[in-house]
Amino acid sequence: MSPNHFIRSSACVAALLMGTSAMADVTAEEVWANWMAQMEVYGQDGISVGSQTYSGGVLTISGLSMNMVNEEMTVSANFDDITLTENGDGTVTVVMPEVTPMTINPTGEVDTDRIVLTIRTAGAKMNVSGTPDAMQYDTSADRYSITVDEALEGGEPMPLTLQANMNDVSSRQMVTEADGMRTTDVEMTAASFDILLAAQDGSENFDLSGQVTNMALSGGSTMPMDYDPTRPEEMFMMGFATNLDYTAGSSNFIMAVTDYSGTTNIATTSMDSSFALSMDIDNFGMSFGAKDVAVNVMGGQVPFPVDLALTEYGASIDMPLTRTEEPAPFAMSINLTDLAVNDMIWMMLDPGSMLPHDPATAQIDLTGTTKLFFDILDPEQAMAMENAEVPGELHSLTLNKLNLAIAGAMVTGQGSFDFDNSDMMTFGGMPRPEGKLDLEAKGINGLMDTLVAMGYMPEDQVMGFRMMMGMFANVVGDDHLTSTLEVNSEAHVLVNGQRIQ
């Protein structure tokens, strides 16, 4: 049973308990009808209700059970009574059971392979207001928690412990329905998330504990109400779109992994982490990052303590997914700022302390435009794209930032080029470029001298590289070089103003 099975299954019931999706209307019965419509995404055959009674403005649902089956697993959950109370002012209060058991197992093997867990809520409140076509959900809870009660693998007990808590949770959701689409906008905050996980497989052990604080999430999705859940790829073709922004304050985790080599201990900390995602049929965007990152690894196959620290790290990508008549923008970036390692690592790389032990930095920021010849999210076109020699064409590329620094040497640069895809002959099969790139380097010669003295680079290779720098770079100071590469409208290649092609 893979961890992905467990995570996806837990998410389904957790979403139910937290009131995600359209769960209410102006009357209790409309609430329930809308809820059942939402649950159709898991299959109508997998949901059963023992009874539902309505009296004095209160709808009581008894004997609700869910049995979600796919090719990988079966997830079963049984709920105690759920009450939906009309407040007399057009709002409905929903009370979910405080304890909900759930069983996860590979399809058809419930007696030999299963995980039984319990989802608990404390101090949960849910109030729904609005109209049948535009509903707002205000939810809060002191705590949502998940614990594992039993784990079997091959009929034998499997040592597995899980305690996960989300504390002081508050969320607001707005759900609207129009033109066959359901749009959900969500804002959620949580004071902290705590986790304790321990697993054992024979002589191998894994232990994890940690906490994330000050979490905030906002986002939304637009989903067709009549798509076929057995063909999720069709969602995008029918207009599905989603976006998500997540931020957190401090994160602290401690892991211990035990195998034949012993126990490896890993500790990580970070601040101000973030994650963003947006996706629809036309475009995909994702970014992530964190500040003040520290990682410590010791034990097992690591013969000495390894300490890594980063002032900041992150990456991003934004790209088109759909064939377009006109070039569409794309972007990507990488940011590793002030990567520092401990002296133990430097002693291995530089036992004579000949190199500057300054933190290393790698920052690259690229933007441009491109045309795709295929719709990536269309399964048939995606298959055809795999067999195509060229899936698209590049029309422009801009280097907004290049900043590389290591061991006392630094290279920076920026530039921009346009590409003429109607001319594939001038530059031997690639589109003809036009533009300029400016580069600046400091400390390169000094770094090469040190690497030669340390035996990392042979002298003849360094001499060849220096000859190239002499041809393509201007000396503007002590171990300070600049170079400008330009391709003009006549397809002439110039380096520092001198034509070389």
Short mmCIF file of C-alpha atoms in Angstrom, two decimals:
data_model
loop_
_atom_site.label_atom_id
_atom_site.label_comp_id
_atom_site.label_asym_id
_atom_site.label_seq_id
_atom_site.Cartn_x
_atom_site.Cartn_y
_atom_site.Cartn_z
CA MET A 1 0.00 0.00 0.00
CA SER A 2 1.74 3.16 -1.15
CA PRO A 3 1.77 6.48 0.77
CA ASN A 4 -0.05 8.11 -2.17
CA HIS A 5 -3.02 5.80 -1.61
CA PHE A 6 -3.21 6.81 2.02
CA ILE A 7 -2.85 10.54 1.35
CA ARG A 8 -5.47 10.69 -1.40
CA SER A 9 -7.95 8.66 0.63
CA SER A 10 -7.49 10.78 3.75
CA ALA A 11 -7.95 13.94 1.69
CA CYS A 12 -11.37 12.81 0.47
CA VAL A 13 -12.85 12.41 3.95
CA ALA A 14 -10.96 15.40 5.37
CA ALA A 15 -12.51 17.55 2.65
CA LEU A 16 -15.92 16.22 3.62
CA LEU A 17 -15.41 17.07 7.28
CA MET A 18 -14.09 20.56 6.55
CA GLY A 19 -17.02 21.40 4.33
CA THR A 20 -15.19 21.89 1.06
CA SER A 21 -17.35 22.09 -2.04
CA ALA A 22 -20.96 23.16 -2.17
CA MET A 23 -22.55 21.88 1.03
CA ALA A 24 -25.41 24.21 1.72
CA ASP A 25 -28.22 26.33 0.48
CA VAL A 26 -30.90 28.46 2.14
CA THR A 27 -32.78 25.39 3.44
CA ALA A 28 -31.54 22.22 5.04
CA GLU A 29 -32.98 19.98 2.34
CA GLU A 30 -31.35 22.04 -0.39
CA VAL A 31 -28.10 21.72 1.53
CA TRP A 32 -28.30 17.96 1.43
CA ALA A 33 -29.34 17.79 -2.23
CA ASN A 34 -26.42 19.96 -3.20
CA TRP A 35 -24.05 17.91 -1.09
CA MET A 36 -25.12 14.69 -2.77
CA ALA A 37 -24.65 16.29 -6.18
CA GLN A 38 -21.10 17.15 -5.17
CA MET A 39 -20.40 13.61 -3.99
CA GLU A 40 -21.24 12.22 -7.42
CA VAL A 41 -17.61 12.85 -8.32
CA TYR A 42 -16.83 9.71 -6.25
CA GLY A 43 -19.56 7.69 -7.98
CA GLN A 44 -23.21 7.42 -7.05
CA ASP A 45 -22.95 3.69 -6.32
CA GLY A 46 -20.41 4.32 -3.57
CA ILE A 47 -22.69 6.43 -1.36
CA SER A 48 -25.57 5.15 0.71
CA VAL A 49 -27.83 6.74 3.31
CA GLY A 50 -29.66 4.82 6.02
CA SER A 51 -32.34 7.47 6.58
CA GLN A 52 -33.02 11.17 6.50
CA THR A 53 -35.65 12.88 8.63
CA TYR A 54 -36.81 16.47 8.70
CA SER A 55 -38.54 17.99 11.70
CA GLY A 56 -38.77 21.53 13.06
CA GLY A 57 -36.25 22.95 10.61
CA VAL A 58 -33.67 20.24 11.34
CA LEU A 59 -32.61 17.64 8.76
CA THR A 60 -30.90 14.60 10.27
CA ILE A 61 -28.87 12.25 8.09
CA SER A 62 -28.29 8.83 9.62
CA GLY A 63 -26.28 5.87 8.38
CA LEU A 64 -24.25 7.71 5.75
CA SER A 65 -21.52 5.51 4.32
CA MET A 66 -19.03 6.03 1.52
CA ASN A 67 -17.28 3.32 -0.45
CA MET A 68 -14.97 4.82 -3.08
CA VAL A 69 -13.34 2.32 -5.41
CA ASN A 70 -10.74 2.79 -8.13
CA GLU A 71 -8.05 0.68 -9.75
CA GLU A 72 -5.61 1.25 -6.89
CA MET A 73 -7.62 1.11 -3.68
CA THR A 74 -10.91 1.11 -1.83
CA VAL A 75 -11.78 3.76 0.74
CA SER A 76 -14.67 3.19 3.14
CA ALA A 77 -16.05 5.59 5.73
CA ASN A 78 -19.08 5.47 8.01
CA PHE A 79 -20.53 8.61 9.55
CA ASP A 80 -22.58 9.13 12.68
CA ASP A 81 -25.59 11.44 12.49
CA ILE A 82 -25.16 14.68 10.53
CA THR A 83 -27.56 17.52 11.35
CA LEU A 84 -28.42 20.52 9.18
CA THR A 85 -30.34 23.16 11.11
CA GLU A 86 -32.20 26.08 9.57
CA ASN A 87 -31.55 29.17 11.66
CA GLY A 88 -34.59 31.10 10.49
CA ASP A 89 -32.53 33.86 8.89
CA GLY A 90 -31.71 32.17 5.59
CA THR A 91 -28.62 30.42 6.95
CA VAL A 92 -27.98 26.79 7.82
CA THR A 93 -25.74 25.37 10.54
CA VAL A 94 -24.12 22.03 9.75
CA VAL A 95 -22.88 19.77 12.55
CA MET A 96 -20.62 16.91 11.50
CA PRO A 97 -19.72 13.94 13.73
CA GLU A 98 -16.70 14.51 15.94
CA VAL A 99 -15.27 11.05 15.23
CA THR A 100 -15.24 9.36 11.82
CA PRO A 101 -13.52 5.99 11.15
CA MET A 102 -12.12 5.26 7.71
CA THR A 103 -10.62 2.13 6.15
CA ILE A 104 -8.22 2.10 3.22
CA ASN A 105 -7.23 -1.08 1.42
CA PRO A 106 -6.02 -2.34 -1.95
CA THR A 107 -9.13 -3.26 -3.94
CA GLY A 108 -10.53 -6.63 -2.90
CA GLU A 109 -8.03 -7.31 -0.11
CA VAL A 110 -9.63 -5.73 2.93
CA ASP A 111 -8.99 -8.78 5.14
CA THR A 112 -5.24 -8.88 4.53
CA ASP A 113 -4.17 -5.35 3.60
CA ARG A 114 -5.74 -2.31 5.19
CA ILE A 115 -5.18 0.84 7.17
CA VAL A 116 -7.84 1.85 9.66
CA LEU A 117 -7.70 5.44 10.79
CA THR A 118 -9.84 7.91 12.68
CA ILE A 119 -10.56 11.51 11.79
CA ARG A 120 -11.54 13.72 14.72
CA THR A 121 -12.76 17.29 14.98
CA ALA A 122 -12.80 19.52 18.05
CA GLY A 123 -14.77 22.74 18.37
CA ALA A 124 -15.91 22.64 14.75
CA LYS A 125 -18.51 25.15 13.53
CA MET A 126 -19.97 25.54 10.05
CA ASN A 127 -22.45 28.19 8.97
CA VAL A 128 -23.75 28.53 5.42
CA SER A 129 -25.42 31.55 3.92
CA GLY A 130 -26.32 32.90 0.50
CA THR A 131 -28.56 31.68 -2.30
CA PRO A 132 -28.90 28.39 -4.17
CA ASP A 133 -26.57 29.69 -6.90
CA ALA A 134 -24.07 31.50 -4.66
CA MET A 135 -23.33 29.98 -1.27
CA GLN A 136 -20.83 31.07 1.36
CA TYR A 137 -19.39 28.72 3.97
CA ASP A 138 -17.80 30.00 7.15
CA THR A 139 -16.04 27.20 8.98
CA SER A 140 -13.81 27.09 12.04
CA ALA A 141 -12.38 24.41 14.29
CA ASP A 142 -10.05 24.19 17.22
CA ARG A 143 -8.48 21.10 15.69
CA TYR A 144 -8.74 18.54 12.92
CA SER A 145 -6.73 15.39 13.55
CA ILE A 146 -5.96 12.04 11.90
CA THR A 147 -4.66 8.97 13.73
CA VAL A 148 -3.91 5.42 12.54
CA ASP A 149 -5.60 2.71 14.63
CA GLU A 150 -4.58 -0.41 12.69
CA ALA A 151 -2.38 -1.38 9.76
CA LEU A 152 -2.22 -4.81 8.12
CA GLU A 153 0.04 -5.98 5.33
CA GLY A 154 -0.27 -9.55 4.08
CA GLY A 155 -2.48 -10.28 7.05
CA GLU A 156 0.24 -9.31 9.51
CA PRO A 157 0.22 -6.21 11.73
CA MET A 158 2.38 -3.44 10.29
CA PRO A 159 3.99 -1.05 12.79
CA LEU A 160 2.62 2.33 11.73
CA THR A 161 1.91 5.37 13.87
CA LEU A 162 0.42 8.61 12.64
CA GLN A 163 -0.80 11.64 14.53
CA ALA A 164 -1.47 14.71 12.37
CA ASN A 165 -3.18 17.83 13.70
CA MET A 166 -4.25 21.06 12.08
CA ASN A 167 -4.91 23.63 14.79
CA ASP A 168 -7.03 26.77 15.06
CA VAL A 169 -8.47 26.51 11.56
CA SER A 170 -10.67 29.12 9.94
CA SER A 171 -11.96 29.11 6.37
CA ARG A 172 -14.38 30.92 4.12
CA GLN A 173 -15.64 29.52 0.84
CA MET A 174 -17.88 30.87 -1.87
CA VAL A 175 -19.49 28.44 -4.31
CA THR A 176 -21.42 29.56 -7.36
CA GLU A 177 -23.09 27.60 -10.14
CA ALA A 178 -23.79 28.97 -13.59
CA ASP A 179 -23.76 27.73 -17.20
CA GLY A 180 -22.97 24.16 -16.19
CA MET A 181 -19.88 25.17 -14.19
CA ARG A 182 -19.27 25.17 -10.47
CA THR A 183 -16.81 27.79 -9.17
CA THR A 184 -15.31 27.56 -5.69
CA ASP A 185 -13.20 30.28 -4.05
CA VAL A 186 -11.48 29.44 -0.77
CA GLU A 187 -9.56 31.27 1.93
CA MET A 188 -8.16 29.32 4.86
CA THR A 189 -5.77 29.94 7.74
CA ALA A 190 -4.35 27.63 10.40
CA ALA A 191 -2.18 28.51 13.36
CA SER A 192 -0.11 25.34 13.00
CA PHE A 193 0.16 21.85 11.57
CA ASP A 194 1.82 19.12 13.65
CA ILE A 195 2.77 15.65 12.51
CA LEU A 196 4.24 12.54 14.14
CA LEU A 197 4.84 9.56 11.84
CA ALA A 198 6.62 6.30 12.58
CA ALA A 199 6.82 3.24 10.31
CA GLN A 200 8.76 -0.01 10.43
CA ASP A 201 9.45 -2.55 7.70
CA GLY A 202 11.59 -5.39 9.01
CA SER A 203 14.89 -3.90 10.13
CA GLU A 204 14.15 -0.55 8.47
CA ASN A 205 12.55 2.28 10.43
CA PHE A 206 11.33 5.75 9.55
CA ASP A 207 10.41 8.43 12.07
CA LEU A 208 9.24 11.95 11.31
CA SER A 209 8.08 14.77 13.53
CA GLY A 210 7.57 18.40 12.70
CA GLN A 211 5.52 21.53 12.76
CA VAL A 212 4.51 24.25 10.31
CA THR A 213 3.14 27.53 11.66
CA ASN A 214 1.03 30.43 10.39
CA MET A 215 -0.34 28.74 7.29
CA ALA A 216 -2.55 30.64 4.86
CA LEU A 217 -4.15 29.33 1.71
CA SER A 218 -6.25 31.04 -0.94
CA GLY A 219 -7.39 29.84 -4.31
CA GLY A 220 -10.23 28.53 -6.33
CA SER A 221 -11.39 26.22 -9.05
CA THR A 222 -13.93 26.11 -11.84
CA MET A 223 -15.20 22.64 -12.67
CA PRO A 224 -17.79 21.32 -15.14
CA MET A 225 -20.68 19.74 -13.27
CA ASP A 226 -21.30 16.97 -15.80
CA TYR A 227 -17.83 15.66 -16.63
CA ASP A 228 -17.08 11.94 -16.57
CA PRO A 229 -15.03 11.19 -13.39
CA THR A 230 -13.56 8.10 -15.07
CA ARG A 231 -11.93 10.39 -17.66
CA PRO A 232 -10.40 13.24 -15.67
CA GLU A 233 -8.42 14.48 -18.69
CA GLU A 234 -11.71 15.70 -20.14
CA MET A 235 -12.13 18.23 -17.32
CA PHE A 236 -9.66 20.64 -18.92
CA MET A 237 -11.26 20.28 -22.32
CA MET A 238 -14.59 21.25 -20.69
CA GLY A 239 -13.21 24.33 -18.93
CA PHE A 240 -11.64 23.16 -15.67
CA ALA A 241 -9.27 25.71 -14.11
CA THR A 242 -7.60 26.01 -10.73
CA ASN A 243 -5.30 28.33 -8.82
CA LEU A 244 -3.67 28.10 -5.41
CA ASP A 245 -1.49 30.33 -3.23
CA TYR A 246 0.01 28.96 -0.02
CA THR A 247 2.29 30.61 2.51
CA ALA A 248 3.66 29.54 5.90
CA GLY A 249 5.81 31.02 8.63
CA SER A 250 8.32 28.69 10.24
CA SER A 251 8.79 25.00 9.39
CA ASN A 252 10.74 22.53 11.52
CA PHE A 253 11.14 18.81 10.84
CA ILE A 254 13.23 16.02 12.34
CA MET A 255 13.63 12.66 10.55
CA ALA A 256 15.41 9.45 11.49
CA VAL A 257 15.93 6.72 8.87
CA THR A 258 17.35 3.39 10.03
CA ASP A 259 18.68 0.73 7.65
CA TYR A 260 21.64 -1.65 7.42
CA SER A 261 24.08 1.26 7.72
CA GLY A 262 22.63 2.58 10.94
CA THR A 263 20.45 5.57 11.69
CA THR A 264 20.61 8.74 9.62
CA ASN A 265 19.27 11.82 11.39
CA ILE A 266 18.02 14.75 9.32
CA ALA A 267 16.85 18.10 10.68
CA THR A 268 15.46 20.94 8.57
CA THR A 269 14.22 24.43 9.32
CA SER A 270 12.96 27.26 7.11
CA MET A 271 11.03 30.51 7.19
CA ASP A 272 8.49 32.19 4.93
CA SER A 273 7.86 29.25 2.62
CA SER A 274 5.45 29.62 -0.29
CA PHE A 275 3.86 27.63 -3.09
CA ALA A 276 1.69 28.83 -5.96
CA LEU A 277 -0.04 26.90 -8.73
CA SER A 278 -2.31 27.90 -11.59
CA MET A 279 -3.55 25.70 -14.40
CA ASP A 280 -6.15 25.65 -17.12
CA ILE A 281 -6.30 24.33 -20.65
CA ASP A 282 -4.18 27.23 -21.95
CA ASN A 283 -1.47 27.72 -19.33
CA PHE A 284 0.46 26.14 -16.47
CA GLY A 285 2.27 28.09 -13.76
CA MET A 286 4.03 26.97 -10.59
CA SER A 287 6.44 28.55 -8.12
CA PHE A 288 7.87 27.67 -4.73
CA GLY A 289 10.45 29.00 -2.34
CA ALA A 290 11.60 29.60 1.24
CA LYS A 291 14.02 31.73 3.24
CA ASP A 292 16.58 31.02 5.96
CA VAL A 293 16.79 27.32 5.14
CA ALA A 294 19.02 25.03 7.20
CA VAL A 295 19.61 21.28 6.76
CA ASN A 296 21.66 19.02 9.03
CA VAL A 297 22.41 15.39 8.18
CA MET A 298 24.39 13.00 10.38
CA GLY A 299 24.85 9.27 10.86
CA GLY A 300 24.23 6.16 8.76
CA GLN A 301 26.16 6.33 5.50
CA VAL A 302 27.13 9.95 6.20
CA PRO A 303 30.52 9.68 7.95
CA PHE A 304 30.49 13.22 9.37
CA PRO A 305 27.95 15.97 10.04
CA VAL A 306 26.74 17.78 6.92
CA ASP A 307 25.32 21.27 7.38
CA LEU A 308 23.76 23.25 4.56
CA ALA A 309 22.31 26.75 4.81
CA LEU A 310 20.54 28.95 2.28
CA THR A 311 19.49 32.55 2.66
CA GLU A 312 16.81 31.91 0.05
CA TYR A 313 15.82 29.32 -2.52
CA GLY A 314 13.06 29.01 -5.08
CA ALA A 315 12.05 28.17 -8.62
CA SER A 316 9.22 29.02 -10.97
CA ILE A 317 7.82 28.06 -14.35
CA ASP A 318 5.07 29.54 -16.49
CA MET A 319 4.32 27.98 -19.87
CA PRO A 320 1.56 27.68 -22.46
CA LEU A 321 -0.28 24.39 -22.91
CA THR A 322 -2.35 25.15 -26.00
CA ARG A 323 -1.53 25.53 -29.67
CA THR A 324 -1.81 29.20 -30.60
CA GLU A 325 -1.59 31.20 -33.79
CA GLU A 326 0.50 33.89 -32.11
CA PRO A 327 3.57 33.38 -29.86
CA ALA A 328 2.62 32.93 -26.20
CA PRO A 329 4.77 34.04 -23.24
CA PHE A 330 6.72 31.67 -21.00
CA ALA A 331 9.04 32.17 -18.03
CA MET A 332 11.28 30.18 -15.73
CA SER A 333 13.63 31.00 -12.89
CA ILE A 334 15.97 29.39 -10.37
CA ASN A 335 17.17 31.07 -7.19
CA LEU A 336 19.78 29.65 -4.82
CA THR A 337 21.10 32.53 -2.73
CA ASP A 338 24.08 32.19 -0.39
CA LEU A 339 24.43 28.42 -0.22
CA ALA A 340 26.87 27.70 2.58
CA VAL A 341 28.32 24.37 3.72
CA ASN A 342 30.17 23.45 6.89
CA ASP A 343 33.95 23.14 7.25
CA MET A 344 33.84 19.34 7.10
CA ILE A 345 32.74 19.50 3.48
CA TRP A 346 35.27 22.21 2.62
CA MET A 347 38.03 20.06 4.15
CA MET A 348 37.18 17.32 1.66
CA LEU A 349 37.07 19.68 -1.32
CA ASP A 350 39.82 22.06 -0.23
CA PRO A 351 42.05 20.46 2.42
CA GLY A 352 44.67 23.21 2.06
CA SER A 353 42.13 26.05 2.42
CA MET A 354 43.30 27.54 -0.87
CA LEU A 355 39.79 28.56 -2.06
CA PRO A 356 37.60 31.30 -0.60
CA HIS A 357 34.84 29.62 1.38
CA ASP A 358 32.24 32.24 0.51
CA PRO A 359 28.61 31.10 0.10
CA ALA A 360 27.63 30.19 -3.48
CA THR A 361 24.79 31.76 -5.44
CA ALA A 362 22.99 30.72 -8.61
CA GLN A 363 20.24 32.98 -9.94
CA ILE A 364 18.78 32.63 -13.42
CA ASP A 365 15.67 34.40 -14.71
CA LEU A 366 14.43 33.72 -18.26
CA THR A 367 11.36 34.94 -20.15
CA GLY A 368 10.35 34.60 -23.77
CA THR A 369 7.67 33.67 -26.27
CA THR A 370 6.98 30.40 -28.04
CA LYS A 371 4.44 28.71 -30.29
CA LEU A 372 3.23 25.19 -29.63
CA PHE A 373 2.10 22.93 -32.45
CA PHE A 374 -0.07 20.77 -30.15
CA ASP A 375 -2.56 21.01 -27.29
CA ILE A 376 -0.61 19.31 -24.51
CA LEU A 377 -3.70 18.42 -22.43
CA ASP A 378 -5.48 16.76 -25.33
CA PRO A 379 -4.55 13.05 -24.98
CA GLU A 380 -4.55 12.40 -28.73
CA GLN A 381 -2.47 15.47 -29.53
CA ALA A 382 -0.10 14.76 -26.64
CA MET A 383 0.58 11.34 -28.12
CA ALA A 384 1.20 12.88 -31.54
CA MET A 385 3.56 15.42 -29.94
CA GLU A 386 5.77 12.59 -28.65
CA ASN A 387 6.35 11.47 -32.23
CA ALA A 388 6.94 14.96 -33.61
CA GLU A 389 10.49 16.08 -34.36
CA VAL A 390 9.78 19.60 -33.09
CA PRO A 391 6.79 20.22 -30.75
CA GLY A 392 7.00 24.00 -31.15
CA GLU A 393 9.19 26.94 -32.03
CA LEU A 394 11.01 29.61 -30.03
CA HIS A 395 10.28 33.23 -31.01
CA SER A 396 12.09 35.26 -28.35
CA LEU A 397 14.28 34.71 -25.29
CA THR A 398 15.34 37.23 -22.66
CA LEU A 399 17.91 36.63 -19.96
CA ASN A 400 16.67 39.03 -17.31
CA LYS A 401 19.22 37.97 -14.76
CA LEU A 402 22.28 35.75 -14.55
CA ASN A 403 24.22 35.74 -11.29
CA LEU A 404 26.64 32.91 -10.57
CA ALA A 405 29.08 33.15 -7.68
CA ILE A 406 31.33 30.47 -6.20
CA ALA A 407 34.75 30.31 -4.54
CA GLY A 408 35.48 33.99 -5.10
CA ALA A 409 34.51 34.06 -8.80
CA MET A 410 31.39 35.70 -10.22
CA VAL A 411 29.62 35.81 -13.59
CA THR A 412 26.66 38.12 -14.29
CA GLY A 413 24.75 38.85 -17.46
CA GLN A 414 21.62 39.92 -19.24
CA GLY A 415 20.42 40.06 -22.81
CA SER A 416 17.64 39.40 -25.27
CA PHE A 417 17.22 37.72 -28.66
CA ASP A 418 14.41 37.40 -31.21
CA PHE A 419 14.31 34.35 -33.49
CA ASP A 420 13.22 34.24 -37.13
CA ASN A 421 11.76 30.77 -37.67
CA SER A 422 11.37 31.38 -41.41
CA ASP A 423 15.17 31.30 -41.75
CA MET A 424 16.52 27.91 -40.71
CA MET A 425 19.53 27.99 -43.04
CA THR A 426 21.74 30.85 -41.90
CA PHE A 427 22.61 29.24 -38.57
CA GLY A 428 22.61 25.60 -39.60
CA GLY A 429 19.10 24.40 -38.77
CA MET A 430 18.23 26.78 -35.94
CA PRO A 431 16.05 29.90 -36.32
CA ARG A 432 18.07 33.03 -37.08
CA PRO A 433 18.64 35.10 -33.91
CA GLU A 434 18.88 38.85 -33.55
CA GLY A 435 19.82 40.54 -30.28
CA LYS A 436 22.55 41.12 -27.75
CA LEU A 437 23.99 39.45 -24.63
CA ASP A 438 26.19 41.29 -22.09
CA LEU A 439 28.40 39.30 -19.70
CA GLU A 440 30.70 40.32 -16.86
CA ALA A 441 33.14 38.11 -14.95
CA LYS A 442 35.29 38.69 -11.89
CA GLY A 443 37.85 36.40 -10.29
CA ILE A 444 37.80 33.77 -13.06
CA ASN A 445 41.56 33.76 -13.62
CA GLY A 446 42.27 33.57 -9.92
CA LEU A 447 39.90 30.63 -9.53
CA MET A 448 41.52 28.78 -12.42
CA ASP A 449 45.02 29.36 -10.99
CA THR A 450 43.90 27.90 -7.67
CA LEU A 451 42.23 24.89 -9.29
CA VAL A 452 45.42 24.16 -11.25
CA ALA A 453 47.49 24.39 -8.05
CA MET A 454 45.06 22.01 -6.34
CA GLY A 455 45.33 19.52 -9.23
CA TYR A 456 41.65 19.82 -10.24
CA MET A 457 42.39 21.26 -13.70
CA PRO A 458 45.31 20.56 -16.06
CA GLU A 459 47.38 23.56 -17.11
CA ASP A 460 46.92 22.99 -20.86
CA GLN A 461 43.11 23.17 -20.59
CA VAL A 462 43.36 26.36 -18.58
CA MET A 463 45.64 27.88 -21.20
CA GLY A 464 43.13 27.07 -23.93
CA PHE A 465 40.30 28.60 -21.94
CA ARG A 466 42.37 31.75 -21.29
CA MET A 467 43.09 32.09 -24.99
CA MET A 468 39.36 31.98 -25.68
CA MET A 469 38.71 34.63 -23.03
CA GLY A 470 41.41 36.77 -24.59
CA MET A 471 39.60 36.57 -27.93
CA PHE A 472 36.09 37.18 -26.65
CA ALA A 473 36.50 39.36 -23.55
CA ASN A 474 37.68 42.86 -22.67
CA VAL A 475 39.93 43.39 -19.66
CA VAL A 476 38.52 46.27 -17.64
CA GLY A 477 40.35 45.72 -14.34
CA ASP A 478 42.28 43.29 -12.22
CA ASP A 479 40.76 39.89 -13.09
CA HIS A 480 37.68 41.75 -14.32
CA LEU A 481 36.33 40.92 -17.78
CA THR A 482 33.36 41.99 -19.89
CA SER A 483 32.02 40.68 -23.17
CA THR A 484 29.16 41.58 -25.51
CA LEU A 485 27.82 39.07 -28.02
CA GLU A 486 25.57 40.54 -30.71
CA VAL A 487 23.77 39.19 -33.76
CA ASN A 488 22.51 42.01 -35.96
CA SER A 489 19.73 42.21 -38.53
CA GLU A 490 22.15 41.13 -41.28
CA ALA A 491 22.97 37.93 -39.37
CA HIS A 492 26.46 39.20 -38.56
CA VAL A 493 27.89 37.85 -35.30
CA LEU A 494 29.89 40.44 -33.37
CA VAL A 495 31.89 40.05 -30.18
CA ASN A 496 32.73 43.32 -28.48
CA GLY A 497 31.99 45.10 -31.74
CA GLN A 498 34.27 42.87 -33.84
CA ARG A 499 32.62 40.78 -36.51
CA ILE A 500 33.50 37.08 -36.33
CA GLN A 501 30.84 35.76 -38.73
#
